[in-house]
Amino acid sequence: MASEFRKKIFWRAVVAEFLAMSLFIFISIGSALGFNFPLVANETSTRSQDNVKVSLAFGLSIATMAQSVGHISGAHLNPAVTLGLLLSCQISIFKALMYILAQCLGAVVATAILSGVTSSLPGNSLGLNGLSKGINAGQGLGIEIIATFQLVLCVLATTDRRRNDVSGSAPLAIGLSVALGHLLAIDYTGCGINPARSFGSALIANNFENHWIFWVGPIIGGASAALIYDFILAPRTSDLTDRMKVWTSGQVEEYDLEGDDMNSRVEMKPK
């Protein structure tokens, strides 16, 4: 932890998470609120929210931010993704905590700015996540778990450095996964899949009703994706000593790929 704390590159990564998260939240939630401002003959008209537009805004903004700061911080932009990468032993515990703090702070700052920009909007919920009519807490939790699971699984698979078969753009693939999650979940929970994004809206709107769902669901979904990917789909080393080195020092980036052929074993390499 001490070695990471003293590195400028570490703090650049934390700042990158904060900045990218702020832009992501402002753009994506701003697009969700924008349907309240259509003008017809200079008068505001009423229409329903376009779920495809909002889903694409969330997905494309994530893809854009991942392309912009991915080489600096990895562009997690989501505590559930950070947790998945932590359990996958790709970052240290200290970095994970600092990333989550930066993500939550970025979400709060962006939502506060957006609150000022949309202050004239009546009944402005600031993108607050909540259960739709007819959806109970258990059902909403299940939706959040599944939507987050597919996102974190996509992140782990597309950024796995052991693979040499990945073609195309990883940021775009992850962005499309975010859009897919929103296409599924918007009508049920407003689509959280990102605890920091949900926290920013809940804090500024001062409404924490059923807020636990938007932490517990993504945490379970992200953790499940990491454990299934690392221990079943594409097993890495399960040696506790190796894992502890990553969680405490943050100096190890890759670890063993378990396979039948010992000659194909990929050793852990320092950054």
Short mmCIF file of C-alpha atoms in Angstrom, two decimals:
data_model
loop_
_atom_site.label_atom_id
_atom_site.label_comp_id
_atom_site.label_asym_id
_atom_site.label_seq_id
_atom_site.Cartn_x
_atom_site.Cartn_y
_atom_site.Cartn_z
CA MET A 1 0.00 0.00 0.00
CA ALA A 2 2.80 2.39 0.95
CA SER A 3 4.54 1.91 -2.40
CA GLU A 4 1.38 2.77 -4.35
CA PHE A 5 0.61 5.76 -2.14
CA ARG A 6 3.93 7.39 -3.08
CA LYS A 7 3.52 7.00 -6.84
CA LYS A 8 2.30 9.89 -8.98
CA ILE A 9 0.82 7.46 -11.49
CA PHE A 10 -1.44 6.10 -8.76
CA TRP A 11 -2.89 9.52 -7.96
CA ARG A 12 -3.25 10.33 -11.66
CA ALA A 13 -5.35 7.19 -11.96
CA VAL A 14 -7.55 8.25 -9.03
CA VAL A 15 -8.04 11.71 -10.53
CA ALA A 16 -8.85 10.12 -13.90
CA GLU A 17 -11.57 8.01 -12.26
CA PHE A 18 -13.06 11.10 -10.64
CA LEU A 19 -12.99 13.20 -13.82
CA ALA A 20 -14.28 10.48 -16.13
CA MET A 21 -17.02 9.55 -13.67
CA SER A 22 -18.12 13.17 -13.46
CA LEU A 23 -18.39 13.47 -17.24
CA PHE A 24 -20.11 10.10 -17.56
CA ILE A 25 -22.78 10.97 -14.97
CA PHE A 26 -23.44 14.45 -16.34
CA ILE A 27 -23.84 13.23 -19.92
CA SER A 28 -25.81 10.06 -19.24
CA ILE A 29 -28.23 11.34 -16.61
CA GLY A 30 -28.52 14.61 -18.52
CA SER A 31 -29.75 12.63 -21.51
CA ALA A 32 -32.34 10.89 -19.32
CA LEU A 33 -33.67 14.22 -18.07
CA GLY A 34 -33.58 15.82 -21.51
CA PHE A 35 -36.87 14.31 -22.63
CA ASN A 36 -38.60 16.89 -20.44
CA PHE A 37 -37.41 19.74 -22.64
CA PRO A 38 -38.74 19.07 -26.17
CA LEU A 39 -40.15 22.18 -27.82
CA VAL A 40 -43.10 22.22 -30.18
CA ALA A 41 -44.15 25.67 -31.42
CA ASN A 42 -42.04 27.19 -28.64
CA GLU A 43 -43.97 25.29 -25.98
CA THR A 44 -42.88 22.30 -23.94
CA SER A 45 -44.65 19.14 -25.04
CA THR A 46 -45.16 15.97 -23.05
CA ARG A 47 -43.78 12.65 -24.19
CA SER A 48 -42.46 9.46 -22.64
CA GLN A 49 -38.78 8.82 -22.10
CA ASP A 50 -36.96 7.12 -24.96
CA ASN A 51 -35.29 4.09 -23.37
CA VAL A 52 -33.14 3.42 -26.42
CA LYS A 53 -31.80 6.98 -26.39
CA VAL A 54 -30.95 6.79 -22.69
CA SER A 55 -29.39 3.32 -23.00
CA LEU A 56 -27.19 4.47 -25.88
CA ALA A 57 -26.20 7.61 -23.95
CA PHE A 58 -25.04 5.52 -20.99
CA GLY A 59 -23.28 3.00 -23.20
CA LEU A 60 -21.58 5.47 -25.51
CA SER A 61 -20.46 7.70 -22.66
CA ILE A 62 -18.85 4.72 -20.91
CA ALA A 63 -17.15 3.69 -24.18
CA THR A 64 -15.90 7.24 -24.73
CA MET A 65 -14.55 7.61 -21.20
CA ALA A 66 -12.94 4.15 -21.34
CA GLN A 67 -11.17 5.14 -24.54
CA SER A 68 -10.11 8.45 -22.97
CA VAL A 69 -8.73 7.34 -19.59
CA GLY A 70 -8.50 3.56 -19.88
CA HIS A 71 -4.72 3.75 -20.28
CA ILE A 72 -4.46 5.84 -17.11
CA SER A 73 -6.81 4.20 -14.61
CA GLY A 74 -8.38 1.29 -16.43
CA ALA A 75 -11.62 3.31 -16.54
CA HIS A 76 -13.59 1.27 -14.03
CA LEU A 77 -16.19 4.03 -13.48
CA ASN A 78 -18.26 1.64 -11.39
CA PRO A 79 -17.70 0.21 -7.88
CA ALA A 80 -19.10 -3.13 -9.08
CA VAL A 81 -16.44 -3.29 -11.80
CA THR A 82 -13.76 -2.27 -9.31
CA LEU A 83 -14.92 -5.03 -6.95
CA GLY A 84 -14.84 -7.56 -9.78
CA LEU A 85 -11.28 -6.60 -10.70
CA LEU A 86 -10.28 -6.68 -7.03
CA LEU A 87 -11.61 -10.23 -6.61
CA SER A 88 -9.91 -11.09 -9.88
CA CYS A 89 -6.68 -9.86 -8.28
CA GLN A 90 -5.90 -7.17 -10.82
CA ILE A 91 -5.74 -4.29 -8.33
CA SER A 92 -4.88 -3.82 -4.66
CA ILE A 93 -7.38 -3.30 -1.88
CA PHE A 94 -6.08 0.24 -1.33
CA LYS A 95 -6.49 1.18 -5.00
CA ALA A 96 -9.99 -0.33 -5.04
CA LEU A 97 -11.05 1.76 -2.04
CA MET A 98 -9.60 4.96 -3.52
CA TYR A 99 -11.26 4.26 -6.87
CA ILE A 100 -14.67 3.71 -5.25
CA LEU A 101 -14.27 6.92 -3.25
CA ALA A 102 -13.34 8.86 -6.42
CA GLN A 103 -16.26 7.33 -8.33
CA CYS A 104 -18.79 8.24 -5.63
CA LEU A 105 -17.39 11.76 -5.32
CA GLY A 106 -17.45 12.23 -9.09
CA ALA A 107 -21.08 11.07 -9.23
CA VAL A 108 -22.11 13.47 -6.45
CA VAL A 109 -20.33 16.45 -8.02
CA ALA A 110 -21.77 15.77 -11.49
CA THR A 111 -25.30 15.28 -10.15
CA ALA A 112 -25.03 18.49 -8.12
CA ILE A 113 -24.00 20.43 -11.24
CA LEU A 114 -26.79 18.78 -13.21
CA SER A 115 -29.23 19.79 -10.46
CA GLY A 116 -28.29 23.41 -11.05
CA VAL A 117 -28.59 23.09 -14.82
CA THR A 118 -32.06 21.52 -14.57
CA SER A 119 -33.29 23.52 -11.56
CA SER A 120 -36.36 24.77 -13.47
CA LEU A 121 -37.56 21.26 -14.24
CA PRO A 122 -40.62 20.43 -12.08
CA GLY A 123 -40.46 17.13 -10.20
CA ASN A 124 -36.80 16.69 -11.11
CA SER A 125 -35.65 13.32 -9.76
CA LEU A 126 -32.07 13.73 -11.06
CA GLY A 127 -32.08 10.19 -12.42
CA LEU A 128 -33.02 8.66 -9.07
CA ASN A 129 -33.25 4.88 -9.26
CA GLY A 130 -36.39 3.29 -7.89
CA LEU A 131 -38.67 0.30 -8.25
CA SER A 132 -41.37 0.53 -10.89
CA LYS A 133 -44.99 -0.06 -9.97
CA GLY A 134 -45.61 -3.78 -9.51
CA ILE A 135 -41.94 -4.61 -8.90
CA ASN A 136 -41.04 -5.66 -5.36
CA ALA A 137 -37.63 -5.43 -3.70
CA GLY A 138 -36.68 -9.03 -4.43
CA GLN A 139 -37.53 -8.71 -8.10
CA GLY A 140 -35.64 -5.44 -8.40
CA LEU A 141 -32.65 -7.01 -6.68
CA GLY A 142 -32.68 -9.88 -9.16
CA ILE A 143 -32.75 -7.50 -12.12
CA GLU A 144 -29.80 -5.54 -10.73
CA ILE A 145 -27.80 -8.72 -10.09
CA ILE A 146 -28.29 -10.08 -13.61
CA ALA A 147 -27.69 -6.77 -15.38
CA THR A 148 -24.49 -6.16 -13.41
CA PHE A 149 -23.33 -9.74 -13.83
CA GLN A 150 -23.28 -9.50 -17.62
CA LEU A 151 -21.45 -6.15 -17.46
CA VAL A 152 -18.66 -7.28 -15.15
CA LEU A 153 -18.31 -10.57 -17.04
CA CYS A 154 -17.88 -8.57 -20.26
CA VAL A 155 -15.25 -6.33 -18.63
CA LEU A 156 -13.24 -9.29 -17.32
CA ALA A 157 -13.42 -11.20 -20.61
CA THR A 158 -12.60 -8.31 -22.96
CA THR A 159 -9.70 -7.01 -20.84
CA ASP A 160 -8.15 -10.42 -20.06
CA ARG A 161 -4.54 -10.02 -21.16
CA ARG A 162 -4.11 -13.77 -21.48
CA ARG A 163 -6.33 -13.74 -24.56
CA ASN A 164 -5.02 -13.25 -28.07
CA ASP A 165 -8.32 -13.76 -29.86
CA VAL A 166 -10.00 -10.47 -28.96
CA SER A 167 -10.69 -8.29 -31.98
CA GLY A 168 -12.40 -4.95 -32.23
CA SER A 169 -12.68 -2.30 -29.54
CA ALA A 170 -12.82 -3.34 -25.88
CA PRO A 171 -14.22 0.06 -24.78
CA LEU A 172 -17.01 -0.25 -27.36
CA ALA A 173 -17.80 -3.80 -26.24
CA ILE A 174 -18.05 -2.65 -22.62
CA GLY A 175 -20.16 0.34 -23.63
CA LEU A 176 -22.56 -1.93 -25.50
CA SER A 177 -22.77 -4.12 -22.39
CA VAL A 178 -23.77 -1.06 -20.36
CA ALA A 179 -26.38 -0.18 -22.97
CA LEU A 180 -27.67 -3.76 -22.90
CA GLY A 181 -28.05 -3.63 -19.12
CA HIS A 182 -30.07 -0.43 -19.43
CA LEU A 183 -32.30 -1.85 -22.13
CA LEU A 184 -33.12 -4.64 -19.71
CA ALA A 185 -33.42 -2.79 -16.42
CA ILE A 186 -34.72 0.73 -17.06
CA ASP A 187 -38.36 -0.31 -16.98
CA TYR A 188 -37.93 -2.25 -13.73
CA THR A 189 -35.48 -0.31 -11.54
CA GLY A 190 -34.37 2.64 -13.65
CA CYS A 191 -31.17 0.58 -14.07
CA GLY A 192 -28.60 1.07 -11.37
CA ILE A 193 -25.82 -1.50 -12.08
CA ASN A 194 -23.50 1.19 -10.74
CA PRO A 195 -23.68 1.99 -7.00
CA ALA A 196 -21.82 5.29 -7.38
CA ARG A 197 -24.24 6.50 -10.05
CA SER A 198 -27.21 5.55 -7.83
CA PHE A 199 -25.60 7.16 -4.77
CA GLY A 200 -25.06 10.51 -6.47
CA SER A 201 -28.72 10.85 -7.42
CA ALA A 202 -29.97 9.60 -4.03
CA LEU A 203 -27.76 12.02 -2.11
CA ILE A 204 -28.54 15.15 -4.11
CA ALA A 205 -32.26 14.28 -4.32
CA ASN A 206 -32.19 13.31 -0.62
CA ASN A 207 -34.15 10.14 -1.28
CA PHE A 208 -32.71 6.80 -0.16
CA GLU A 209 -35.86 4.69 -0.50
CA ASN A 210 -34.84 1.14 -1.48
CA HIS A 211 -31.33 2.47 -2.05
CA TRP A 212 -29.78 -0.70 -0.61
CA ILE A 213 -30.91 -2.60 -3.70
CA PHE A 214 -28.61 -0.51 -5.88
CA TRP A 215 -25.59 -1.45 -3.77
CA VAL A 216 -26.36 -5.05 -2.85
CA GLY A 217 -27.48 -6.05 -6.36
CA PRO A 218 -24.41 -4.76 -8.23
CA ILE A 219 -22.07 -6.07 -5.52
CA ILE A 220 -23.52 -9.59 -5.76
CA GLY A 221 -23.59 -9.44 -9.56
CA GLY A 222 -20.03 -8.13 -9.87
CA ALA A 223 -18.59 -10.54 -7.31
CA SER A 224 -20.38 -13.51 -8.89
CA ALA A 225 -19.06 -12.62 -12.35
CA ALA A 226 -15.48 -12.37 -11.05
CA LEU A 227 -15.59 -15.66 -9.14
CA ILE A 228 -17.24 -17.58 -11.99
CA TYR A 229 -14.83 -16.17 -14.58
CA ASP A 230 -11.70 -16.73 -12.48
CA PHE A 231 -12.50 -20.14 -11.05
CA ILE A 232 -14.73 -21.78 -13.69
CA LEU A 233 -14.64 -20.17 -17.12
CA ALA A 234 -10.99 -19.08 -17.34
CA PRO A 235 -9.27 -20.30 -14.13
CA ARG A 236 -6.42 -18.34 -12.66
CA THR A 237 -4.24 -19.40 -9.77
CA SER A 238 -6.14 -19.97 -6.53
CA ASP A 239 -3.01 -19.79 -4.40
CA LEU A 240 -3.84 -17.52 -1.47
CA THR A 241 -0.26 -16.27 -1.16
CA ASP A 242 -0.23 -15.05 -4.76
CA ARG A 243 -3.57 -13.34 -4.27
CA MET A 244 -2.47 -11.66 -1.06
CA LYS A 245 0.54 -10.20 -2.87
CA VAL A 246 -1.76 -8.47 -5.32
CA TRP A 247 -4.27 -7.26 -2.72
CA THR A 248 -1.58 -5.79 -0.46
CA SER A 249 1.20 -4.57 -2.76
CA GLY A 250 -0.55 -3.95 -6.06
CA GLN A 251 2.68 -4.93 -7.77
CA VAL A 252 1.38 -7.99 -9.60
CA GLU A 253 -0.62 -7.62 -12.76
CA GLU A 254 -1.06 -11.06 -14.26
CA TYR A 255 -1.21 -14.47 -12.77
CA ASP A 256 -1.25 -18.09 -13.63
CA LEU A 257 -3.51 -19.58 -16.21
CA GLU A 258 -4.24 -23.07 -15.06
CA GLY A 259 -4.31 -25.59 -17.86
CA ASP A 260 -3.58 -29.20 -18.66
CA ASP A 261 -0.30 -28.26 -20.30
CA MET A 262 2.11 -26.96 -17.66
CA ASN A 263 4.29 -25.45 -20.38
CA SER A 264 1.43 -23.04 -21.20
CA ARG A 265 1.37 -21.70 -17.65
CA VAL A 266 1.54 -17.91 -17.57
CA GLU A 267 3.61 -16.70 -14.64
CA MET A 268 2.79 -13.66 -12.58
CA LYS A 269 4.58 -10.59 -13.86
CA PRO A 270 5.30 -7.35 -12.00
CA LYS A 271 4.08 -4.06 -13.40
#
